[in-house]
Coordinates of C-alpha atoms in Angstrom, one line a residue:
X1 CA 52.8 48.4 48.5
X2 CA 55.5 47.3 46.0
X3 CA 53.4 45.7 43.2
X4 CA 54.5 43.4 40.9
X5 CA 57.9 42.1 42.8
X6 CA 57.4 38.8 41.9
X7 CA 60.8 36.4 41.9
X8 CA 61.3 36.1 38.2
X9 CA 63.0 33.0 38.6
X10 CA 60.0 30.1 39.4
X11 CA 56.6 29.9 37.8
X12 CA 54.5 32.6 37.9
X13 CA 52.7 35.7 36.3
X14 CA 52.8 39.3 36.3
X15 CA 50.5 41.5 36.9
X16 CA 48.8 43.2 34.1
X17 CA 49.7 47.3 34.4
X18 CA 47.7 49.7 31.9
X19 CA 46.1 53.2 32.1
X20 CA 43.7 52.6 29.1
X21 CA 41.8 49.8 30.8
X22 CA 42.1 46.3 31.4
X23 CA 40.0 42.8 31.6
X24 CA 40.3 39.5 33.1
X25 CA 38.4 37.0 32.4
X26 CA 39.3 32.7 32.4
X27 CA 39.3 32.1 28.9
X28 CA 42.2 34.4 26.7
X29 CA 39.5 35.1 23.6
X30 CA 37.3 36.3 25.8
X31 CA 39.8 38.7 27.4
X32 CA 41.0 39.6 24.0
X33 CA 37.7 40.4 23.1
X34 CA 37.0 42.8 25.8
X35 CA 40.0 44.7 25.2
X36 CA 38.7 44.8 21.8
X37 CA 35.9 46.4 22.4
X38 CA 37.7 48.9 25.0
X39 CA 39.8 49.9 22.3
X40 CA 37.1 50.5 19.5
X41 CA 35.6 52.7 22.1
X42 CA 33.6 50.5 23.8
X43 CA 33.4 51.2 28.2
X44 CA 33.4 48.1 30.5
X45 CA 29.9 47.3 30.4
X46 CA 30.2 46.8 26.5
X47 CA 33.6 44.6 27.0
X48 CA 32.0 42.5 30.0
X49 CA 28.9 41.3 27.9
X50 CA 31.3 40.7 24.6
X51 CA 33.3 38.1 27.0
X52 CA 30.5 36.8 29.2
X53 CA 28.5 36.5 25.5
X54 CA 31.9 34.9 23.9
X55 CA 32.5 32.3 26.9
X56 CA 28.7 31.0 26.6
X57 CA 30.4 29.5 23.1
X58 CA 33.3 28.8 23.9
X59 CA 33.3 27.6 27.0
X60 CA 29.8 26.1 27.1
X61 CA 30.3 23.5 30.5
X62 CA 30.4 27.0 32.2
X63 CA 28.0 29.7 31.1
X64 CA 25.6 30.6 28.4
X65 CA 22.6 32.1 27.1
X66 CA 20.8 29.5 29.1
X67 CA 22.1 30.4 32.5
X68 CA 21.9 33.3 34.7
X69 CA 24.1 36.3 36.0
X70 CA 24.9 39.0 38.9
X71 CA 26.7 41.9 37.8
X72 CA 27.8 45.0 40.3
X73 CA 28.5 48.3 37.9
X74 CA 30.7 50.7 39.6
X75 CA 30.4 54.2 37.1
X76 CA 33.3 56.4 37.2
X77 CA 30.8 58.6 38.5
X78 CA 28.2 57.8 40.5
X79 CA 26.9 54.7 43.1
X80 CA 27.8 51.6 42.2
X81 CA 24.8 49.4 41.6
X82 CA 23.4 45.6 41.5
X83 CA 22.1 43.6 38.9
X84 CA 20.6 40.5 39.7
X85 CA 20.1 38.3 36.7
X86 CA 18.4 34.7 37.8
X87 CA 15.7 33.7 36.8
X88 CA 12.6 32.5 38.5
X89 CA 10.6 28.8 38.9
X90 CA 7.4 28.3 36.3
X91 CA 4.3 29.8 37.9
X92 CA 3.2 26.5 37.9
X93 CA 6.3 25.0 40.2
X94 CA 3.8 24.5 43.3
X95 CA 5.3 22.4 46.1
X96 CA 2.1 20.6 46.3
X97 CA 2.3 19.7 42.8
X98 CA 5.7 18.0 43.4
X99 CA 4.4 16.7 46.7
X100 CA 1.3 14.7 44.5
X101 CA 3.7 13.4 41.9
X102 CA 5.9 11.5 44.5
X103 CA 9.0 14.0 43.9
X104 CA 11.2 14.5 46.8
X105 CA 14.3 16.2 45.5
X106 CA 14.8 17.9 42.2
X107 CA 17.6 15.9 40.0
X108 CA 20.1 18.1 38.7
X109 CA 19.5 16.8 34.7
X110 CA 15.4 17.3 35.7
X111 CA 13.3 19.9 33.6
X112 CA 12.1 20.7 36.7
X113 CA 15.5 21.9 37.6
X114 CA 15.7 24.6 34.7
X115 CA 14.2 28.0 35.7
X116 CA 13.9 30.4 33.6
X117 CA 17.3 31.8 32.1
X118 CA 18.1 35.3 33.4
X119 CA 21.4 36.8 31.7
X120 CA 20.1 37.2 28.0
X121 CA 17.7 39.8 29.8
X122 CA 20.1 41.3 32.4
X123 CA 22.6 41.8 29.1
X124 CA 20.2 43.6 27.5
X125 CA 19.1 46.2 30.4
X126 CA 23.0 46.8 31.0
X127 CA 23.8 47.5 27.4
X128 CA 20.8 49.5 27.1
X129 CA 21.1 51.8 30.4
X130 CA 25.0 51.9 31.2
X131 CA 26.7 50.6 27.8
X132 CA 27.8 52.4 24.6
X133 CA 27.4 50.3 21.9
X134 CA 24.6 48.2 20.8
X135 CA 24.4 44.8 21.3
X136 CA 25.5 44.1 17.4
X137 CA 28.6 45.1 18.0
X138 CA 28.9 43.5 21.7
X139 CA 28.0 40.1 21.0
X140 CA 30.3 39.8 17.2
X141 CA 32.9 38.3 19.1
X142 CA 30.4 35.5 20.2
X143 CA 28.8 35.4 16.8
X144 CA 31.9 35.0 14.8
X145 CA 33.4 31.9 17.1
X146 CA 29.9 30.2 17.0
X147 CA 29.8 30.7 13.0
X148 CA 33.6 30.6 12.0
X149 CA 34.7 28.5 14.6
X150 CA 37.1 27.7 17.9
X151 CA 39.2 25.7 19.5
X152 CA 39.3 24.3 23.0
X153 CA 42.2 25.5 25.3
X154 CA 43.7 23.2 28.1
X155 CA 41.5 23.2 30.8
X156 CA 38.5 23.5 29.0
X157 CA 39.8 20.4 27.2
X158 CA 40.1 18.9 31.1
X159 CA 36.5 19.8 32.3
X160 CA 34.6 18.7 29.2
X161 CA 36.0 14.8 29.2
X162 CA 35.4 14.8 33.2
X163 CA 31.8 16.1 32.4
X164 CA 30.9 14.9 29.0
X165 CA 28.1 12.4 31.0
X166 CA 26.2 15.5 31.8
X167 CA 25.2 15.7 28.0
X168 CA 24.9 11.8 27.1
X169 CA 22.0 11.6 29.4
X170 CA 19.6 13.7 27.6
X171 CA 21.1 13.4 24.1
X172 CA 20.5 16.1 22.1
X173 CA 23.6 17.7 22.5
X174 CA 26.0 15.2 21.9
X175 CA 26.4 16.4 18.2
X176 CA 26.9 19.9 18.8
X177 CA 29.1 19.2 22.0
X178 CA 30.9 15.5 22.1
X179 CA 31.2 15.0 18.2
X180 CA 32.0 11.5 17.0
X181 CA 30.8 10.7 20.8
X182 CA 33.8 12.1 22.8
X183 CA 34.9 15.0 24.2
X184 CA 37.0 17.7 22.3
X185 CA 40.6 17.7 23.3
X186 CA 42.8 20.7 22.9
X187 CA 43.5 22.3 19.7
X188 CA 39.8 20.8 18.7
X189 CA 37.4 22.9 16.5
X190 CA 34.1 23.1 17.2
X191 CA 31.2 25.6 15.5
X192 CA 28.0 25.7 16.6
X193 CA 25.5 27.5 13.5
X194 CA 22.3 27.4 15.5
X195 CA 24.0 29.3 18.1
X196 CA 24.8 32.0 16.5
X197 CA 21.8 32.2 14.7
X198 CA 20.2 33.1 17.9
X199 CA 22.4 35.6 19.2
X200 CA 21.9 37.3 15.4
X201 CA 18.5 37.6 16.8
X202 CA 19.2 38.5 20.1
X203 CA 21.7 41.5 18.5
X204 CA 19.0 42.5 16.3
X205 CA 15.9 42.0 18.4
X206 CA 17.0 42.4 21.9
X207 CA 15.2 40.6 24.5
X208 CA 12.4 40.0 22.7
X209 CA 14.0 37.6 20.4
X210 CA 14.9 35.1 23.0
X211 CA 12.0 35.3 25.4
X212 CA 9.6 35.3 22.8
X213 CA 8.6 34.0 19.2
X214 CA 10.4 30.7 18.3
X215 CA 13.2 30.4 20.8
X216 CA 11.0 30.7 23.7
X217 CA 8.8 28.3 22.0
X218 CA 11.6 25.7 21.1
X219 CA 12.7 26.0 24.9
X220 CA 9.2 25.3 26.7
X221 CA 8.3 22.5 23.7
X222 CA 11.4 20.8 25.0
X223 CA 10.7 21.3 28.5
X224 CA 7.1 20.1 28.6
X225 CA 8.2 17.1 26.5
X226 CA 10.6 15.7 29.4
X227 CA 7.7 16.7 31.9
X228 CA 8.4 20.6 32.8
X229 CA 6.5 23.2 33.6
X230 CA 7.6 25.9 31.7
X231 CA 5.5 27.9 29.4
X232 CA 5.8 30.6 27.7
X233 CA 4.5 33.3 29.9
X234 CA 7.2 32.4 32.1
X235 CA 9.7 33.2 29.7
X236 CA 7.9 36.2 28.3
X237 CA 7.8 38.0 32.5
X238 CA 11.2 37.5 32.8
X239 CA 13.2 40.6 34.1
X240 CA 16.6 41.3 36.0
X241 CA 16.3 43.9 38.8
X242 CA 18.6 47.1 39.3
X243 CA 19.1 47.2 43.0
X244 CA 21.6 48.6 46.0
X245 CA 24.5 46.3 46.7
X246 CA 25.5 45.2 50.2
X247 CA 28.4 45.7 52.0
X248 CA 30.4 45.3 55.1
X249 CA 33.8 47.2 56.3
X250 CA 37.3 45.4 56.0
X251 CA 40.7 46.6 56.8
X252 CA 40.0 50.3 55.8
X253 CA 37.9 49.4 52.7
X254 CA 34.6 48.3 51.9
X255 CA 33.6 44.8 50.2
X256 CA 30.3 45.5 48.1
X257 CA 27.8 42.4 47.0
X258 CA 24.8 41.9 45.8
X259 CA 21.8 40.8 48.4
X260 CA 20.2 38.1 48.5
X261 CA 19.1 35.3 46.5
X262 CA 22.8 35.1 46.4
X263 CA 25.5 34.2 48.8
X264 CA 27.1 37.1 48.7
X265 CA 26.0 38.4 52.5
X266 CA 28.2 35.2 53.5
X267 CA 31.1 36.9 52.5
X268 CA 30.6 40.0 54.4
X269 CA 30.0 38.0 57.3
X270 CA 33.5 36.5 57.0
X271 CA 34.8 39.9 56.6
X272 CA 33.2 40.9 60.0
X273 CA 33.6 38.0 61.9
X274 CA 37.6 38.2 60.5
X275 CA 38.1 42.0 61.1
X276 CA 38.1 40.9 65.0
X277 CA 41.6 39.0 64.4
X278 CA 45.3 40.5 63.1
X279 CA 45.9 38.2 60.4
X280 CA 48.4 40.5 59.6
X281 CA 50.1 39.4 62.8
X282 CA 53.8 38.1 61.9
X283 CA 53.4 35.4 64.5
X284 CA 50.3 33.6 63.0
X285 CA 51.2 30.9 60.9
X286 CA 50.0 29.6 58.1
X287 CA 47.5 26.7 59.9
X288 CA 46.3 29.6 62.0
X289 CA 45.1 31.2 58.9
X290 CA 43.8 28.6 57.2
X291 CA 41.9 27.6 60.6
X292 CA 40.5 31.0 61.2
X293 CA 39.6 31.6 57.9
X294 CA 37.7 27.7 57.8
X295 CA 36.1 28.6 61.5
X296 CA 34.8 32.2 59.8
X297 CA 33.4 30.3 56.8
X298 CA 31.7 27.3 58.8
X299 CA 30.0 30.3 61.1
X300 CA 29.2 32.4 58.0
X301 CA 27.7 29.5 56.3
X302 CA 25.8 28.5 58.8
X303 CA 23.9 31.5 58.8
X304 CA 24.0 31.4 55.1
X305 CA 22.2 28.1 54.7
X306 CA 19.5 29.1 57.5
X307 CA 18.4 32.2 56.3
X308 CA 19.6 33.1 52.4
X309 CA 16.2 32.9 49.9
X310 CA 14.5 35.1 47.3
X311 CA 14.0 38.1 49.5
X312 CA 10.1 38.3 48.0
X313 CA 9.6 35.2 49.7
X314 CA 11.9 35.0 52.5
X315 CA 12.9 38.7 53.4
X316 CA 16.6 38.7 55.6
X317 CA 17.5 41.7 57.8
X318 CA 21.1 42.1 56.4
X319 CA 22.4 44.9 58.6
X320 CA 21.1 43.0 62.0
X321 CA 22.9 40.2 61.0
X322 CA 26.6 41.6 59.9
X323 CA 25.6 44.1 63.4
X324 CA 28.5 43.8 65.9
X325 CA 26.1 41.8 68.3
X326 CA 25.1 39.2 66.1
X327 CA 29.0 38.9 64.5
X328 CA 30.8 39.1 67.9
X329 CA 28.8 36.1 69.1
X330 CA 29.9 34.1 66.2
X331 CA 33.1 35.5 66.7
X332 CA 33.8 34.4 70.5
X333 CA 33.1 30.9 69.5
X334 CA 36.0 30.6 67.6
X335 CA 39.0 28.9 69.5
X336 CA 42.3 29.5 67.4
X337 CA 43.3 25.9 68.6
X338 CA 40.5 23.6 68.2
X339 CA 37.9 23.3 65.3
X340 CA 34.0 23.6 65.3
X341 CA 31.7 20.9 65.0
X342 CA 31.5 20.1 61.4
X343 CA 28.2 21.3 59.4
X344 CA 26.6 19.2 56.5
X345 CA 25.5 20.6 53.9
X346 CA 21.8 19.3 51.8
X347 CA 22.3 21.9 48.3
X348 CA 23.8 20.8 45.1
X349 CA 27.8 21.4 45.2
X350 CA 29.1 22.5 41.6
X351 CA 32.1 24.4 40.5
X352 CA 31.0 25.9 36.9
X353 CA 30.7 29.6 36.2
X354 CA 32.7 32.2 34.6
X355 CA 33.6 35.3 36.2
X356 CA 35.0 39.0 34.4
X357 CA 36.0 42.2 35.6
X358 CA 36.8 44.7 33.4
X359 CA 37.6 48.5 33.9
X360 CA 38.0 50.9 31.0
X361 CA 39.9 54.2 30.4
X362 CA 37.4 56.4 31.6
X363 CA 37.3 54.8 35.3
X364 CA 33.9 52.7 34.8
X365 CA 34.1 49.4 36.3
X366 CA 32.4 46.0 36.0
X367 CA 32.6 43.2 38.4
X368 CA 30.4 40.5 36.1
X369 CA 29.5 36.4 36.8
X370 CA 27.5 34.4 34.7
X371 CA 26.7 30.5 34.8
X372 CA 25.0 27.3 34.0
X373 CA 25.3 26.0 37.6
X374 CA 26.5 23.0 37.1
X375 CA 28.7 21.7 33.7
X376 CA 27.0 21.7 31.2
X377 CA 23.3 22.9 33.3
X378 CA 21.1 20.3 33.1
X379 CA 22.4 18.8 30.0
X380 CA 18.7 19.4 28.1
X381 CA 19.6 21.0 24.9
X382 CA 17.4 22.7 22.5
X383 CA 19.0 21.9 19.3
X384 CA 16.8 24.4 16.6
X385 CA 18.4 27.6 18.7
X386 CA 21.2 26.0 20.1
X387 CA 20.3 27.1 23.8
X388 CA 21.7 24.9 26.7
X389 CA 19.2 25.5 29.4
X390 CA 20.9 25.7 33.1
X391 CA 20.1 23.7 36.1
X392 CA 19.8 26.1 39.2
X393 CA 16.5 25.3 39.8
X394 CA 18.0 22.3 41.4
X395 CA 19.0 24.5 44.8
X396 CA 15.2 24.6 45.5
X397 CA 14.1 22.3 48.7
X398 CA 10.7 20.0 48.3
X399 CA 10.4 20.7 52.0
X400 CA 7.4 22.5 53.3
X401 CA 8.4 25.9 55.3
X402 CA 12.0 25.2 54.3
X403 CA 13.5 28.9 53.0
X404 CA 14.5 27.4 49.5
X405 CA 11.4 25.4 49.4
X406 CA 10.4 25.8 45.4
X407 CA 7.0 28.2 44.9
X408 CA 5.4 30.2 41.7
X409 CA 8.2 32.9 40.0
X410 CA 10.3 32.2 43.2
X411 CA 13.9 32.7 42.4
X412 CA 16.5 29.8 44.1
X413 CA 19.6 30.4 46.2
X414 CA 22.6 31.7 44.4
X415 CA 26.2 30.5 44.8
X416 CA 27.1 33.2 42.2
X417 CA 28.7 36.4 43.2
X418 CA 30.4 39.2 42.0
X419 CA 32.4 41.2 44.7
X420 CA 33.7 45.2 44.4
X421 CA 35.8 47.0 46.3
X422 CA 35.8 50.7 47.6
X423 CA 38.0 52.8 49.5
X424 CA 37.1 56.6 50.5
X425 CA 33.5 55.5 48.9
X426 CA 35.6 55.2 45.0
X427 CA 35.7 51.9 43.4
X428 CA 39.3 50.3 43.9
X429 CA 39.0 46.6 42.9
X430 CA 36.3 44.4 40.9
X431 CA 36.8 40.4 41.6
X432 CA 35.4 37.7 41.6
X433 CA 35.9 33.8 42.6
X434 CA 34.7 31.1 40.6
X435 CA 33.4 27.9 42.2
X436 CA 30.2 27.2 43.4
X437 CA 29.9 27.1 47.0
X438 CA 33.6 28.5 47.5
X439 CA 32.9 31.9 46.3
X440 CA 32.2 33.2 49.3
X441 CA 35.3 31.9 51.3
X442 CA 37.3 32.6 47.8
X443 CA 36.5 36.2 48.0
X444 CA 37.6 36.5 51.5
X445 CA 40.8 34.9 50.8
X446 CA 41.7 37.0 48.5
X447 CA 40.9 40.2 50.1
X448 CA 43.0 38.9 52.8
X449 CA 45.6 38.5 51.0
X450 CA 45.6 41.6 50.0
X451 CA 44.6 43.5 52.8
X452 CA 46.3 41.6 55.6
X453 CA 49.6 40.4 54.0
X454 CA 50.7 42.8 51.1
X455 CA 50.5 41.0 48.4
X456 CA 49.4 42.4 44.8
X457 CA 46.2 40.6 43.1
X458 CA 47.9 38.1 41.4
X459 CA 50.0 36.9 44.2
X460 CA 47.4 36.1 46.4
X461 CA 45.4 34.5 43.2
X462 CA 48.7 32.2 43.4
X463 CA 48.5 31.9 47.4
X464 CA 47.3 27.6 48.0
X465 CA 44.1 27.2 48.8
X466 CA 41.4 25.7 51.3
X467 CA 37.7 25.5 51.9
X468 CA 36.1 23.9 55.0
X469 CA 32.9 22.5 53.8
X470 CA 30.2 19.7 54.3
X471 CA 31.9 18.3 57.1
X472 CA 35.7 18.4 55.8
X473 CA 38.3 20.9 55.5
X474 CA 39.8 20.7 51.7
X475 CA 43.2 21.6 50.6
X476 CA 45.0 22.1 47.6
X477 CA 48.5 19.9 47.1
X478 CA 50.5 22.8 47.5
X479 CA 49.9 23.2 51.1
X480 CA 52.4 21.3 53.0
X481 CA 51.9 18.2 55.0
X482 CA 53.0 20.0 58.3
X483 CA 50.6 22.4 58.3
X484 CA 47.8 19.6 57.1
X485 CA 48.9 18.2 60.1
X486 CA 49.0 20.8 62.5
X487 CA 45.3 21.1 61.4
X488 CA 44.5 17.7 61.7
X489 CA 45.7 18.4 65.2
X490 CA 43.1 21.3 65.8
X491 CA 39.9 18.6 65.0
X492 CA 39.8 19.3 61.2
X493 CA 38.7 16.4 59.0
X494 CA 41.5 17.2 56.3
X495 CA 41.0 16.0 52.5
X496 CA 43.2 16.9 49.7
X497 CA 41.4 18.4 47.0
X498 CA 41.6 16.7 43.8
X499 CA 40.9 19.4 41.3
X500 CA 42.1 23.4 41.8
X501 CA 39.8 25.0 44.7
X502 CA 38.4 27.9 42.2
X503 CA 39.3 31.1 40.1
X504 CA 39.9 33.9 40.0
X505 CA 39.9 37.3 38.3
X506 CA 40.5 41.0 39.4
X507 CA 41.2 44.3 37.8
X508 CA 42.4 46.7 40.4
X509 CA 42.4 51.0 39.9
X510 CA 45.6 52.9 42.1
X511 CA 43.7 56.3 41.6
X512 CA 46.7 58.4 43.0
X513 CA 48.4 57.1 39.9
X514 CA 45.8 56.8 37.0
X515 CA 47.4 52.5 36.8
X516 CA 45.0 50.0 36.4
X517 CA 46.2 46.0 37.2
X518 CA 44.8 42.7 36.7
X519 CA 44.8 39.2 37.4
X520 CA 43.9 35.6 36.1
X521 CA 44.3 32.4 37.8
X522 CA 46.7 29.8 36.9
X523 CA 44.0 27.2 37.7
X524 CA 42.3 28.5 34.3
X525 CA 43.2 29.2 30.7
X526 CA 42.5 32.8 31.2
X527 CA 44.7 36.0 31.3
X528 CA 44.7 39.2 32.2
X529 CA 45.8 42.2 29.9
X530 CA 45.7 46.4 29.7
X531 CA 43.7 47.6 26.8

């Protein structure tokens, strides 16, 4: 593979090329930050949470201390493992309570949609058991913007106007996040004291000093006053779990995921239902690609929406159902000229999350997502610690025996997923693709590109793209009418998308060489670069 032959002559990037380490992420602080932190000795755990920590400030329509995170850590040596970092529904979330009030469906601004915040507690357990600095130094970088100050890049600028309505309905907020009213534009400063204030006491305290004492106490008060069911014990049992990742066999290499509550089996069941076809056949064109991969998805997601829950409550037989039975019967009723039957689709759609993926100099490697759900969460703020409290809660089902139906300390359905890459069982590739229910179809187009077609990580970041969903297939304005057509032809319901499908990061290890490379999507502000 010739890496990095880009035509120098149109728009584009380059790859970045380092053998010290290197970090992606969508937001360039935050990727500064982590190369930081690599280069005052921290490893990739430490640089990970200093941007994941950074972006909850700066970049607060997508992720913060409020929300919830899945991490896989690959060590230079040893198994790569899981972390799943969502949080759980109130012990008092019973269906039949929301059955006696009336409530059908949870709102997406609802208390009832907040569970309880995983990722200040999944931080802490990685820093503690794989990082190598303490938190006060890992979370400065997110200290110092929320104190001192930052300014909003382009298309953070973009997605805070189209979503500043997500704060004005609660309030409380607006005068930390639309000042004056309105959204920040680029080049706007912002600063956000009580923020910081509490991730002072998270660096100090750890865990304890958001799950507990007068954070935990500001979060539930503001809860229970809007009708919640939070309290504080909730908060207090929260805890991320260390588990096995997932995987499933592609082209000579091995995609890794976490299980479930999250989507991330989905993608491995693309993978296997598109390891049966050559899309590295010169005679497929570019409609064929886009039609098997939209056929792969529909079939994957489809299984997806049946059986994906909290594996507590809902336990899924993962290797029966990526078994070469079960994916060659999906697989034979795919017909390279005509399209499925379209699927609907009853969850909450959203697009808001940051992903990073850091590797340092000593070969450790981080593939690391962390959101609000939707922008801005729910929108409830609680102002005295500056916490914006997410909104995944809203995935649950008020439908009896359904496998998302909401239940005591249950944990929702995740759209959320980091993905890592082996080959000869050592790590080659952390990435991950931003937006909502694309991730899984975003991580699979990727790979592909990778895999089947040659290109290098940031060329097939820079490859158009689709995603069949809820009934339509959507594509980005880049794809050309003729092959639209040719699709339209085949029995797709074709839409053109009308905001970029995604992003993506990736950090990539060539261990013949010792050369690390990454990538950051041009659909984001962020950037890739070698420590």
């Amino acid at each position: 593979m010739s890496w990095g032959q880009r035509d120098f002559m149109a728009p584009g990037r380059s790859l970045a090329v380092g053998d010290r380490g290197v970090a992606a992420t969508s937001h360039p602080a935050a990727t500064l930050a982590a190369v930081d932190i690599l280069r005052a000795g921290g490893n990739a755990v430490d640089a990970a949470i200093a941007a994941v920590a950074l972006q909850g400030v700066i970049d607060p329509h997508m992720t913060g201390i409020g929300g919830d995170c899945f991490a896989i850590y690959a060590p230079a040596q040893g198994r790569p493992v899981a972390i799943n970092g969502s949080g759980r529904a109130p012990a008092r979330a019973e269906l039949a309570w929301f059955q006696q009030h009336g409530i059908t469906a949870i709102a997406d601004d609802s208390p009832h949609a907040v569970t309880v915040p995983g990722a200040v507690d999944a931080w802490c357990r990685l820093s503690a058991a794989h990082g190598r600095k303490g938190l006060d130094a890992v979370l400065a970088p997110a200290i110092r913007a929320a104190e001192d100050g930052f300014v909003v890049t382009p298309r953070a600028a973009l997605d805070w106007a189209r979503y500043a309505n997500r704060i004005q309905r609660h309030g409380a907020g607006v005068p930390v996040y639309l000042p004056g009213g309105v959204a920040p534009t680029t080049g706007s400063r912002l600063t956000h004291p009580a923020l910081a204030a509490t991730l002072r006491m998270i660096a100090r305290k750890g865990r304890a000093a958001f799950y507990e004492g007068v954070v935990a106490e500001e979060i539930v008060a503001t809860l229970k006053g809007l009708g919640g069911l939070m309290e504080l014990e909730d908060l207090a049992g929260a805890g991320a779990d260390e588990v096995a990742p997932i995987g499933a066999d592609y082209r000579g290499h091995r995609l890794l995921e976490c299980p479930p509550n999250g989507q991330g089996v989905a993608a491995l069941l693309i993978a296997r239902i598109l390891s049966g076809f050559d899309l590295s056949d010169a005679d497929l064109s570019e409609a064929d690609r886009i039609h098997l991969l939209a056929e792969a998805s529909k079939a994957a997601y489809r299984q997806r929406d049946a059986l994906v829950a909290d594996p507590a409550f809902h336990p899924l037989d993962v290797e029966a159902l990526l078994s070469e039975a079960s994916v060659s019967a999906l697989r034979g009723r795919i017909d390279l000229k005509r399209a499925s039957e379209p699927t609907a689709f009853d969850m909450p759609v959203h697009r808001d999350t940051v992903y990073v993926a850091v590797v340092d100099r000593d070969g450790n490697m981080v593939s690391f997502i962390n959101s609000l759900f939707f922008a801005f969460g729910s929108g409830i703020y609680a102002p005295r610690s500056g916490v914006l409290l997410q909104n995944r809660g809203a995935g649950f089902r008020l439908i009896e025996g359904h496998p998302n139906a909401i239940a005591p300390r249950k944990r929702p359905f995740h759209t959320i997923i980091p993905g890592l890459l082996e080959k000869d069982g050592k790590p080659v590739m952390a990435l991950g693709v931003m937006g909502g229910q694309y991730q899984a179809t975003g991580h699979m187009q990727i790979l592909s590109g990778v895999l089947d077609l040659g290109l290098d990580i940031q060329q097939a970041s820079d490859v158009p793209r689709s995603f069949a969903f809820d009934g339509a297939l959507s594509l980005e304005p880049t794809v050309c009418a003729s092959v639209a057509d040719d699709l339209i032809a085949r029995g797709h319901r074709v839409t053109w998308a009308d905001e970029p499908i995604g992003g993506f990061q990736a950090v990539q290890v060539d261990h013949e060489r010792g050369v690390m490379l990454g990538a950051s999507d041009h659909r984001k502000d962020g950037i890739a670069l070698a420590a």
